[in-house]
Short mmCIF file of C-alpha atoms in Angstrom, two decimals:
data_model
loop_
_atom_site.label_atom_id
_atom_site.label_comp_id
_atom_site.label_asym_id
_atom_site.label_seq_id
_atom_site.Cartn_x
_atom_site.Cartn_y
_atom_site.Cartn_z
CA UNK A 63 0.06 -0.06 0.29
CA UNK A 64 1.15 3.56 -0.53
CA UNK A 65 0.28 4.82 2.59
CA UNK A 66 0.29 2.75 5.58
CA UNK A 67 -2.03 4.05 8.34
CA UNK A 68 -1.45 2.23 11.33
CA UNK A 69 -4.53 4.11 13.42
CA UNK A 70 -7.48 2.26 14.43
CA UNK A 71 -10.56 3.06 13.08
CA UNK A 72 -13.64 4.39 15.49
CA UNK A 73 -15.54 1.65 15.32
CA UNK A 74 -12.92 -1.30 16.08
CA UNK A 75 -12.61 -2.10 19.65
CA UNK A 76 -8.69 -1.09 19.94
CA UNK A 77 -9.42 2.54 18.77
CA UNK A 78 -7.49 5.06 21.23
CA UNK A 79 -4.87 2.57 21.79
CA UNK A 80 -1.70 4.62 22.85
CA UNK A 81 -3.14 7.71 23.97
CA UNK A 82 -1.23 8.82 26.97
CA UNK A 83 -1.95 12.57 27.32
CA UNK A 84 -4.93 12.39 29.63
CA UNK A 85 -2.81 10.54 31.86
CA UNK A 86 -0.22 13.25 32.41
CA UNK A 87 -0.89 16.07 35.07
CA UNK A 88 -2.68 19.41 33.77
CA UNK A 89 -0.59 22.14 32.83
CA UNK A 90 -1.49 25.52 33.53
CA UNK A 91 -2.31 27.36 30.38
CA UNK A 92 0.53 29.50 29.27
CA UNK A 93 0.12 33.16 29.68
CA UNK A 94 1.44 35.64 27.20
CA UNK A 95 2.74 38.04 29.94
CA UNK A 96 5.76 37.00 31.70
CA UNK A 97 5.69 36.55 35.26
CA UNK A 98 7.74 39.32 37.00
CA UNK A 99 9.86 38.27 39.45
CA UNK A 100 11.29 35.46 41.36
CA UNK A 101 11.09 35.62 45.38
CA UNK A 102 14.56 37.14 46.70
CA UNK A 103 16.16 35.56 49.79
CA UNK A 104 18.66 38.20 50.98
CA UNK A 105 21.35 38.08 53.76
CA UNK A 106 20.66 38.22 57.46
CA UNK A 107 20.81 35.12 59.17
CA UNK A 108 20.20 33.14 55.76
CA UNK A 109 24.02 33.78 55.08
CA UNK A 110 22.85 33.31 51.43
CA UNK A 111 22.38 36.16 48.71
CA UNK A 112 19.45 36.67 46.97
CA UNK A 113 19.60 37.26 43.25
CA UNK A 114 23.15 38.71 41.76
CA UNK A 115 23.50 40.28 38.58
CA UNK A 116 27.05 40.12 37.44
CA UNK A 117 27.23 42.76 34.67
CA UNK A 118 30.04 43.07 32.17
CA UNK A 119 30.26 46.03 29.96
CA UNK A 120 32.72 46.60 27.12
CA UNK A 121 33.14 47.83 23.73
CA UNK A 122 34.60 44.87 22.14
CA UNK A 123 31.88 42.37 21.74
CA UNK A 124 34.32 39.19 21.49
CA UNK A 125 35.87 39.75 24.81
CA UNK A 126 32.68 40.38 26.51
CA UNK A 127 30.87 37.34 25.14
CA UNK A 128 33.75 35.13 25.73
CA UNK A 129 34.19 36.35 29.24
CA UNK A 130 30.61 35.65 30.03
CA UNK A 131 30.65 32.24 28.59
CA UNK A 132 33.86 31.89 30.80
CA UNK A 133 31.62 33.36 33.97
CA UNK A 134 28.61 30.95 33.29
CA UNK A 135 30.99 28.03 32.54
CA UNK A 136 32.72 28.58 36.08
CA UNK A 137 29.43 29.02 37.80
CA UNK A 138 28.45 25.44 36.67
CA UNK A 139 31.45 24.03 37.95
CA UNK A 140 31.30 25.39 41.00
CA UNK A 141 27.63 24.52 41.35
CA UNK A 142 26.39 27.81 41.85
CA UNK A 143 23.03 28.16 40.54
CA UNK A 144 22.52 30.18 37.47
CA UNK A 145 19.54 32.02 36.53
CA UNK A 146 19.78 33.57 33.50
CA UNK A 147 22.29 34.92 31.13
CA UNK A 148 20.94 37.37 28.78
CA UNK A 149 22.18 40.48 27.07
CA UNK A 150 21.07 44.23 26.87
CA UNK A 151 20.97 45.93 24.01
CA UNK A 152 24.15 47.44 22.47
CA UNK A 153 24.21 51.15 22.93
CA UNK A 154 26.04 53.05 19.59
CA UNK A 155 27.93 56.18 20.51
CA UNK A 156 29.39 58.87 17.84
CA UNK A 157 32.20 60.52 18.88
CA UNK A 158 32.71 63.64 16.98
CA UNK A 159 35.81 65.53 17.18
CA UNK A 160 35.60 69.12 16.58
CA UNK A 161 38.73 70.85 15.39
CA UNK A 162 38.61 74.46 15.83
CA UNK A 163 41.92 75.45 14.04
CA UNK A 164 41.56 75.73 10.53
CA UNK A 165 38.09 74.35 8.77
CA UNK A 166 35.82 72.70 11.19
CA UNK A 167 36.41 69.21 10.69
CA UNK A 168 34.60 66.33 12.17
CA UNK A 169 36.01 62.99 12.69
CA UNK A 170 33.78 60.59 13.09
CA UNK A 171 33.92 57.71 15.53
CA UNK A 172 31.51 55.11 15.96
CA UNK A 173 31.50 53.13 19.39
CA UNK A 174 29.39 50.42 19.88
CA UNK A 175 28.82 49.08 23.90
CA UNK A 176 28.01 45.82 24.60
CA UNK A 177 26.74 44.49 27.98
CA UNK A 178 26.22 40.98 29.13
CA UNK A 179 24.86 39.70 32.37
CA UNK A 180 24.87 36.58 34.08
CA UNK A 181 22.03 36.29 36.70
CA UNK A 182 23.05 33.90 39.56
CA UNK A 183 21.12 32.84 42.64
CA UNK A 184 21.87 30.95 45.81
CA UNK A 185 25.12 32.18 46.53
CA UNK A 186 26.41 31.44 50.08
CA UNK A 187 28.31 34.16 52.06
CA UNK A 188 31.53 31.76 52.74
CA UNK A 189 32.10 31.50 49.23
CA UNK A 190 31.15 34.87 47.84
CA UNK A 191 34.70 36.17 48.23
CA UNK A 192 36.72 33.57 46.44
CA UNK A 193 34.03 33.29 43.36
CA UNK A 194 34.55 37.27 43.14
CA UNK A 195 38.63 36.88 43.40
CA UNK A 196 38.51 34.11 40.71
CA UNK A 197 36.17 36.69 38.58
CA UNK A 198 38.08 39.86 39.20
CA UNK A 199 41.23 38.60 38.73
CA UNK A 200 40.46 36.84 35.40
CA UNK A 201 39.15 39.82 34.00
CA UNK A 202 40.16 40.85 30.62
CA UNK A 203 41.36 44.23 29.43
CA UNK A 204 39.10 46.69 28.54
CA UNK A 205 36.19 44.94 30.44
CA UNK A 206 34.02 46.51 33.10
CA UNK A 207 32.75 44.44 35.89
CA UNK A 208 29.55 44.89 38.23
CA UNK A 209 28.41 42.71 40.67
CA UNK A 210 24.82 43.96 41.88
CA UNK A 211 21.76 42.41 43.53
CA UNK A 212 19.15 41.96 41.19
CA UNK A 213 15.81 44.91 41.56
CA UNK A 214 13.04 45.39 39.74
CA UNK A 215 14.57 48.32 37.92
CA UNK A 216 16.70 46.03 36.24
CA UNK A 217 14.04 43.62 35.25
CA UNK A 218 12.32 46.47 33.98
CA UNK A 219 15.00 47.78 31.87
CA UNK A 220 14.98 44.84 29.73
CA UNK A 221 11.57 45.42 28.69
CA UNK A 222 10.50 47.82 25.95
CA UNK A 223 8.12 50.96 26.60
CA UNK A 224 4.96 50.88 25.06
CA UNK A 225 4.15 54.43 24.55
CA UNK A 226 0.43 53.81 23.28
CA UNK A 227 -0.31 51.91 26.51
CA UNK A 228 1.18 54.82 28.52
CA UNK A 229 -0.62 57.34 26.81
CA UNK A 230 -4.04 55.47 27.51
CA UNK A 231 -3.25 54.94 31.11
CA UNK A 232 -2.12 58.70 31.16
CA UNK A 233 -5.85 59.56 29.59
CA UNK A 234 -7.50 57.50 31.98
CA UNK A 235 -6.06 58.54 34.98
CA UNK B 285 57.33 31.06 69.28
CA UNK B 286 56.99 30.02 65.82
CA UNK B 287 59.69 27.03 65.80
CA UNK B 288 57.69 26.10 68.84
CA UNK B 289 54.80 25.07 67.22
CA UNK B 290 55.99 21.88 65.43
CA UNK B 291 57.53 20.51 68.33
CA UNK B 292 54.24 21.17 70.46
CA UNK B 293 52.28 19.76 68.04
CA UNK B 294 54.06 16.60 67.34
CA UNK B 295 54.66 15.93 71.40
CA UNK B 296 51.10 16.14 71.81
CA UNK B 297 50.12 13.36 69.58
CA UNK B 298 52.73 11.38 70.77
CA UNK B 299 51.00 11.52 73.97
CA UNK B 300 47.72 11.04 72.70
CA UNK B 301 49.06 7.79 70.91
CA UNK B 302 50.02 6.24 74.06
CA UNK B 303 46.50 6.54 76.12
CA UNK B 304 43.61 4.34 75.59
CA UNK B 305 41.82 4.82 72.33
CA UNK B 306 38.49 6.09 73.76
CA UNK B 307 40.51 8.62 75.92
CA UNK B 308 42.30 10.19 73.13
CA UNK B 309 39.06 10.28 70.97
CA UNK B 310 37.68 12.51 73.70
CA UNK B 311 40.54 14.30 74.21
CA UNK B 312 40.59 15.15 70.27
CA UNK B 313 36.80 16.02 70.27
CA UNK B 314 37.41 18.21 73.15
CA UNK B 315 40.08 19.77 71.35
CA UNK B 316 37.82 20.22 68.09
CA UNK B 317 34.92 22.05 70.31
CA UNK B 318 37.41 24.36 71.87
CA UNK B 319 38.57 25.31 68.76
CA UNK B 320 34.85 26.05 67.08
CA UNK B 321 33.26 26.92 70.01
CA UNK B 322 31.86 30.31 70.23
CA UNK B 323 30.61 30.02 73.95
CA UNK B 324 31.72 32.65 76.22
CA UNK B 325 33.60 30.20 78.72
CA UNK B 326 37.32 30.81 79.20
CA UNK B 327 39.13 30.39 75.94
CA UNK B 328 43.05 29.62 76.27
CA UNK B 329 43.56 30.72 72.94
CA UNK B 330 44.32 34.60 71.99
CA UNK B 331 42.77 35.95 68.73
CA UNK B 332 44.25 37.86 66.21
CA UNK B 333 43.04 39.18 62.90
CA UNK B 334 45.20 39.69 60.28
CA UNK B 335 44.89 41.81 56.74
CA UNK B 336 46.23 40.58 53.56
CA UNK B 337 46.21 43.73 51.53
CA UNK B 338 46.33 42.80 47.50
CA UNK B 339 47.01 45.27 45.25
CA UNK B 340 45.58 43.23 42.40
CA UNK B 341 47.44 43.46 38.76
CA UNK B 342 47.40 46.11 36.63
CA UNK B 343 48.52 44.79 33.21
CA UNK B 344 47.88 41.28 31.92
CA UNK B 345 50.36 38.82 32.04
CA UNK B 346 52.69 38.47 28.70
CA UNK B 347 51.26 35.18 26.96
CA UNK B 348 52.91 31.83 26.34
CA UNK B 349 54.63 30.81 23.42
CA UNK B 350 51.69 28.45 22.33
CA UNK B 351 49.05 31.16 23.42
CA UNK B 352 50.49 33.70 21.02
CA UNK B 353 50.93 31.10 18.02
CA UNK B 354 47.44 30.02 18.65
CA UNK B 355 46.03 33.72 18.82
CA UNK B 356 47.87 34.63 15.35
CA UNK B 357 46.56 31.32 13.81
CA UNK B 358 42.95 32.60 14.95
CA UNK B 359 43.45 35.70 13.79
CA UNK B 360 44.35 34.70 10.39
CA UNK B 361 41.52 32.11 10.03
CA UNK B 362 38.87 34.77 10.83
CA UNK B 363 40.54 37.39 8.56
CA UNK B 364 40.46 34.98 5.92
CA UNK B 365 36.63 33.96 6.92
CA UNK B 366 35.84 37.76 7.33
CA UNK B 367 33.64 39.58 4.86
CA UNK B 368 34.80 43.62 4.04
CA UNK B 369 33.55 46.19 6.18
CA UNK B 370 32.06 49.82 4.68
CA UNK B 371 35.16 51.31 5.16
CA UNK B 372 37.28 48.65 2.93
CA UNK B 373 34.56 48.53 0.38
CA UNK B 374 34.61 52.23 0.18
CA UNK B 375 38.34 52.05 -0.45
CA UNK B 376 38.05 49.19 -3.08
CA UNK B 377 35.64 51.67 -4.92
CA UNK B 378 37.61 54.67 -5.03
CA UNK B 379 40.99 52.46 -5.87
CA UNK B 380 38.85 51.50 -8.88
CA UNK B 381 37.66 54.70 -10.01
CA UNK B 382 41.09 56.20 -9.67
CA UNK B 383 42.20 53.51 -12.03
CA UNK B 384 39.31 54.01 -14.48
CA UNK B 385 40.03 57.30 -14.59
CA UNK B 386 43.32 57.20 -15.36
CA UNK B 387 42.96 54.39 -18.25
CA UNK B 388 40.45 56.67 -19.74
CA UNK B 389 43.13 59.57 -19.91
CA UNK B 390 41.31 62.24 -17.60
CA UNK B 391 37.79 61.81 -19.43
CA UNK B 392 35.69 62.96 -16.39
CA UNK B 393 37.42 65.56 -14.83
CA UNK B 394 34.50 67.51 -13.64
CA UNK B 395 33.49 64.73 -11.63
CA UNK B 396 36.54 64.53 -9.58
CA UNK B 397 36.61 67.51 -7.70
CA UNK B 398 32.68 67.79 -7.00
CA UNK B 399 32.87 64.11 -5.55
CA UNK B 400 34.89 62.94 -2.78
CA UNK B 401 36.90 65.10 -1.09
CA UNK B 402 38.34 62.88 1.50
CA UNK B 403 39.33 59.55 0.20
CA UNK B 404 39.40 56.57 1.91
CA UNK B 405 43.13 56.24 1.66
CA UNK B 406 43.56 59.64 3.20
CA UNK B 407 41.69 58.93 6.16
CA UNK B 408 43.80 55.70 6.75
CA UNK B 409 47.10 57.78 6.78
CA UNK B 410 45.59 60.09 9.43
CA UNK B 411 44.64 57.23 11.61
CA UNK B 412 48.14 55.93 11.18
CA UNK B 413 49.90 59.02 12.16
CA UNK B 414 47.20 59.46 15.04
CA UNK B 415 48.57 56.04 16.12
CA UNK B 416 52.39 56.68 15.98
CA UNK B 417 51.87 59.72 17.85
CA UNK B 418 50.26 57.45 20.59
CA UNK B 419 52.96 56.43 23.21
CA UNK B 420 51.86 53.19 25.40
CA UNK B 421 52.91 53.35 29.04
CA UNK B 422 56.47 51.16 29.79
CA UNK B 423 55.56 47.78 31.11
CA UNK B 424 58.65 47.27 32.94
CA UNK B 425 58.83 50.16 35.05
CA UNK B 426 61.80 51.72 37.12
CA UNK B 427 60.88 49.96 40.37
CA UNK B 428 61.24 46.75 38.27
CA UNK B 429 64.71 47.57 37.42
CA UNK B 430 65.83 48.86 40.88
CA UNK B 431 63.60 46.03 42.79
CA UNK B 432 62.75 48.35 45.08
CA UNK B 433 60.42 46.36 47.35
CA UNK B 434 58.85 49.49 48.99
CA UNK B 435 56.97 50.88 45.79
CA UNK B 436 53.78 49.85 44.23
CA UNK B 437 54.79 49.95 40.99
CA UNK B 438 56.89 47.21 40.78
CA UNK B 439 55.43 44.16 38.99
CA UNK B 440 52.33 45.46 37.52
CA UNK B 441 51.37 41.90 36.36
CA UNK B 442 50.84 40.21 39.69
CA UNK B 443 49.46 40.65 42.88
CA UNK B 444 51.32 42.33 45.67
CA UNK B 445 51.16 41.97 49.58
CA UNK B 446 51.58 43.97 52.00
CA UNK B 447 54.31 42.78 54.63
CA UNK B 448 54.77 44.45 57.87
CA UNK B 449 57.94 44.28 60.54
CA UNK B 450 55.92 43.17 63.82
CA UNK B 451 57.38 42.38 67.24
CA UNK B 452 55.70 39.16 68.78
CA UNK B 453 56.95 38.06 72.19
CA UNK B 454 60.55 39.01 71.84
CA UNK B 455 61.13 38.66 68.31
CA UNK B 456 61.02 41.07 65.31
CA UNK B 457 59.18 39.29 62.36
CA UNK B 458 58.19 39.55 59.23
CA UNK B 459 54.15 39.41 59.05
CA UNK B 460 50.99 40.27 57.73
CA UNK B 461 49.87 43.35 59.74
CA UNK B 462 48.06 42.05 62.61
CA UNK B 463 46.36 43.19 65.53
CA UNK B 464 44.92 41.49 68.58
CA UNK B 465 41.16 40.66 68.69
CA UNK B 466 38.94 42.69 71.30
CA UNK B 467 35.75 41.56 72.40
CA UNK B 468 32.66 43.05 71.20
CA UNK B 469 34.44 43.32 67.79
CA UNK B 470 34.07 41.59 64.83
CA UNK B 471 37.24 39.55 63.17
CA UNK B 472 36.70 41.76 59.95
CA UNK B 473 36.82 44.64 62.37
CA UNK B 474 40.20 43.75 63.93
CA UNK B 475 41.36 43.26 60.54
CA UNK B 476 40.67 46.31 59.37
CA UNK B 477 41.94 48.16 62.43
CA UNK B 478 45.10 46.32 61.69
CA UNK B 479 45.38 47.48 58.22
CA UNK B 480 44.52 51.47 59.49
CA UNK B 481 47.12 51.36 61.69
CA UNK B 482 50.01 50.50 59.71
CA UNK B 483 48.51 52.60 56.95
CA UNK B 484 46.31 55.34 58.03
CA UNK B 485 42.60 55.81 58.12
CA UNK B 486 41.73 56.45 54.33
CA UNK B 487 42.89 53.73 52.58
CA UNK B 488 40.49 52.37 49.87
CA UNK B 489 40.58 48.73 50.29
CA UNK B 490 37.75 46.64 49.67
CA UNK B 491 37.07 43.55 51.88
CA UNK B 492 35.11 41.16 50.03
CA UNK B 493 33.42 39.26 52.55
CA UNK B 494 33.07 38.71 56.36
CA UNK B 495 34.39 35.22 56.55
CA UNK B 496 38.28 34.81 57.21
CA UNK B 497 40.16 33.40 54.43
CA UNK B 498 42.63 31.36 56.54
CA UNK B 499 43.76 30.66 59.78
CA UNK B 500 46.70 29.95 61.45
CA UNK B 501 47.26 29.00 65.01
CA UNK B 502 50.18 28.39 66.90
CA UNK B 503 51.11 27.69 70.72
CA UNK B 504 53.24 29.48 72.88
CA UNK B 505 56.29 27.83 74.28
CA UNK B 506 56.20 26.13 77.47
CA UNK B 507 57.83 28.82 79.41
CA UNK B 508 55.27 31.36 78.52
CA UNK B 509 52.27 29.03 78.80
CA UNK B 510 49.65 29.74 81.59
CA UNK B 511 46.33 28.85 82.41
CA UNK B 512 44.41 31.39 80.21
CA UNK B 513 46.66 31.26 77.29
CA UNK B 514 47.87 28.38 75.56
CA UNK B 515 48.60 29.97 72.10
CA UNK B 516 47.31 32.23 69.39
CA UNK B 517 45.20 32.00 66.61
CA UNK B 518 45.50 34.40 63.53
CA UNK B 519 42.51 34.70 61.24
CA UNK B 520 43.50 36.21 57.91
CA UNK B 521 41.28 38.15 55.64
CA UNK B 522 42.02 39.71 52.44
CA UNK B 523 41.59 43.03 51.18
CA UNK B 524 41.80 44.65 47.58
CA UNK B 525 43.26 47.90 46.94
CA UNK B 526 41.39 50.10 44.94
CA UNK B 527 43.48 52.95 44.14
CA UNK B 528 47.22 52.79 43.93
CA UNK B 529 48.25 55.94 45.70
CA UNK B 530 49.11 55.95 49.31
CA UNK B 531 49.90 59.44 49.70
CA UNK B 532 48.88 58.80 53.56
CA UNK B 533 51.32 58.52 56.12
CA UNK B 534 53.22 55.12 55.92
CA UNK B 535 53.39 54.86 59.70
CA UNK B 536 56.50 53.48 61.00
CA UNK B 537 58.24 50.42 60.68
CA UNK B 538 59.27 48.59 57.92
CA UNK B 539 56.65 47.73 55.05
CA UNK B 540 57.26 46.06 51.84
CA UNK B 541 55.09 44.83 48.87
CA UNK B 542 55.79 41.20 47.99
CA UNK B 543 54.91 39.16 45.08
CA UNK B 544 53.68 35.37 45.87
CA UNK B 545 56.55 33.75 45.02
CA UNK B 546 58.95 36.01 46.83
CA UNK B 547 56.76 35.59 49.82
CA UNK B 548 59.38 32.54 50.85
CA UNK B 549 62.02 35.15 51.83
CA UNK B 550 60.45 36.74 54.52
CA UNK B 551 58.22 34.64 56.19
CA UNK B 552 58.45 31.66 58.13
CA UNK B 553 57.55 27.98 57.24
CA UNK B 554 54.71 27.16 58.68
CA UNK B 555 52.96 30.38 58.38
CA UNK B 556 54.13 30.58 54.93
CA UNK B 557 52.30 27.35 54.21
CA UNK B 558 49.33 28.81 55.78
CA UNK B 559 49.08 31.96 53.95
CA UNK B 560 49.77 30.30 50.39
CA UNK B 561 46.51 28.62 50.97
CA UNK B 562 44.35 31.20 50.60
CA UNK B 563 46.44 32.85 47.65
CA UNK B 564 45.38 32.78 43.83
CA UNK B 565 47.88 32.91 41.48
CA UNK B 566 46.86 34.49 38.34
#
């Protein structure tokens, strides 16, 4: 036969053999809007940091990406839980030199700034200085390193603003 | 003080071996309990907090031979695989135009002054000139050549640590700056006080965490031991210098900025072993 169909027809007693999806637990319907935040555990008596962001910025994209990969792998190996690893949008700066002498010449230079963020959670306070020191001593040249706690503002900076929504909200209130 | 340590510990172990098994186990557990106990019961150990002040490296270390070859190879592969950038395309186009103009014997002379005032080649020449004007700072500074251990400019590509000459018991020894712990103070505070004592108040040093990085304990020789003090424990903390200018007063004593491999020249063996345990080598 050209098309071999292994399905059992409805009138046959073997209809529905092989069904299993009804046995699996029910999944919650996936909403379009992302959940905002995980809960944060802060220091105190817990001796653990909450969500930490390791932000690496540089003009050189290869360096920054390789360094971000290195940090991610290091955390994996040291069994520090990496929650997210994302990149912020690149910022382009145009540098104009205005030479006043002679004719006004403008020499342009275009600089792109790249930023990568690795988000960690569950770092114990006895281990944190060691990890920070390792990362600090392995920093490549030209890469700025910043380690800070994750806040809502950081989360919001990743999302795009919707001017129409804001206009409507402003009109409403 | 220091030479007496290994002797004291060795003697203790021998005695433990002679005793019956359960008694020695109890003695061991009692010793451990005393070491980690945080109760306010009279502790026979005197506590010191020491600060290991590191100056982080300013330059990266030079690449090894294999690393350099690999880097050159990768660069060549990338160059061959890459595509032309805008600037290069522009340069090629202009070269073609020039060639065409020369071959066609100056036919379109009217176009020439109107079109490109600045050619890509001119830009490149300008950039090359600027690069030649730029002078990088030397990697091997004067302090390296003089081997001046007191200056901070010495080994720009490795960590430098502060060593101070301190009086312990009746000996003058080279140590990491340490100060005795006072009750009611955190050990980190003690270490910071030690640093402030030797280098003045306003140092921009960053301690990364509250946990000590290492511990060195030693027992006093029999002569000085009393009921209260059996020995001393020194807790080490690490701090990183943020700015490398120490214009504030370097108080008294001799101080040295020393790299890890040179530590052996100054520190005693047991002390050195414990200190080496928490020092990271880049």
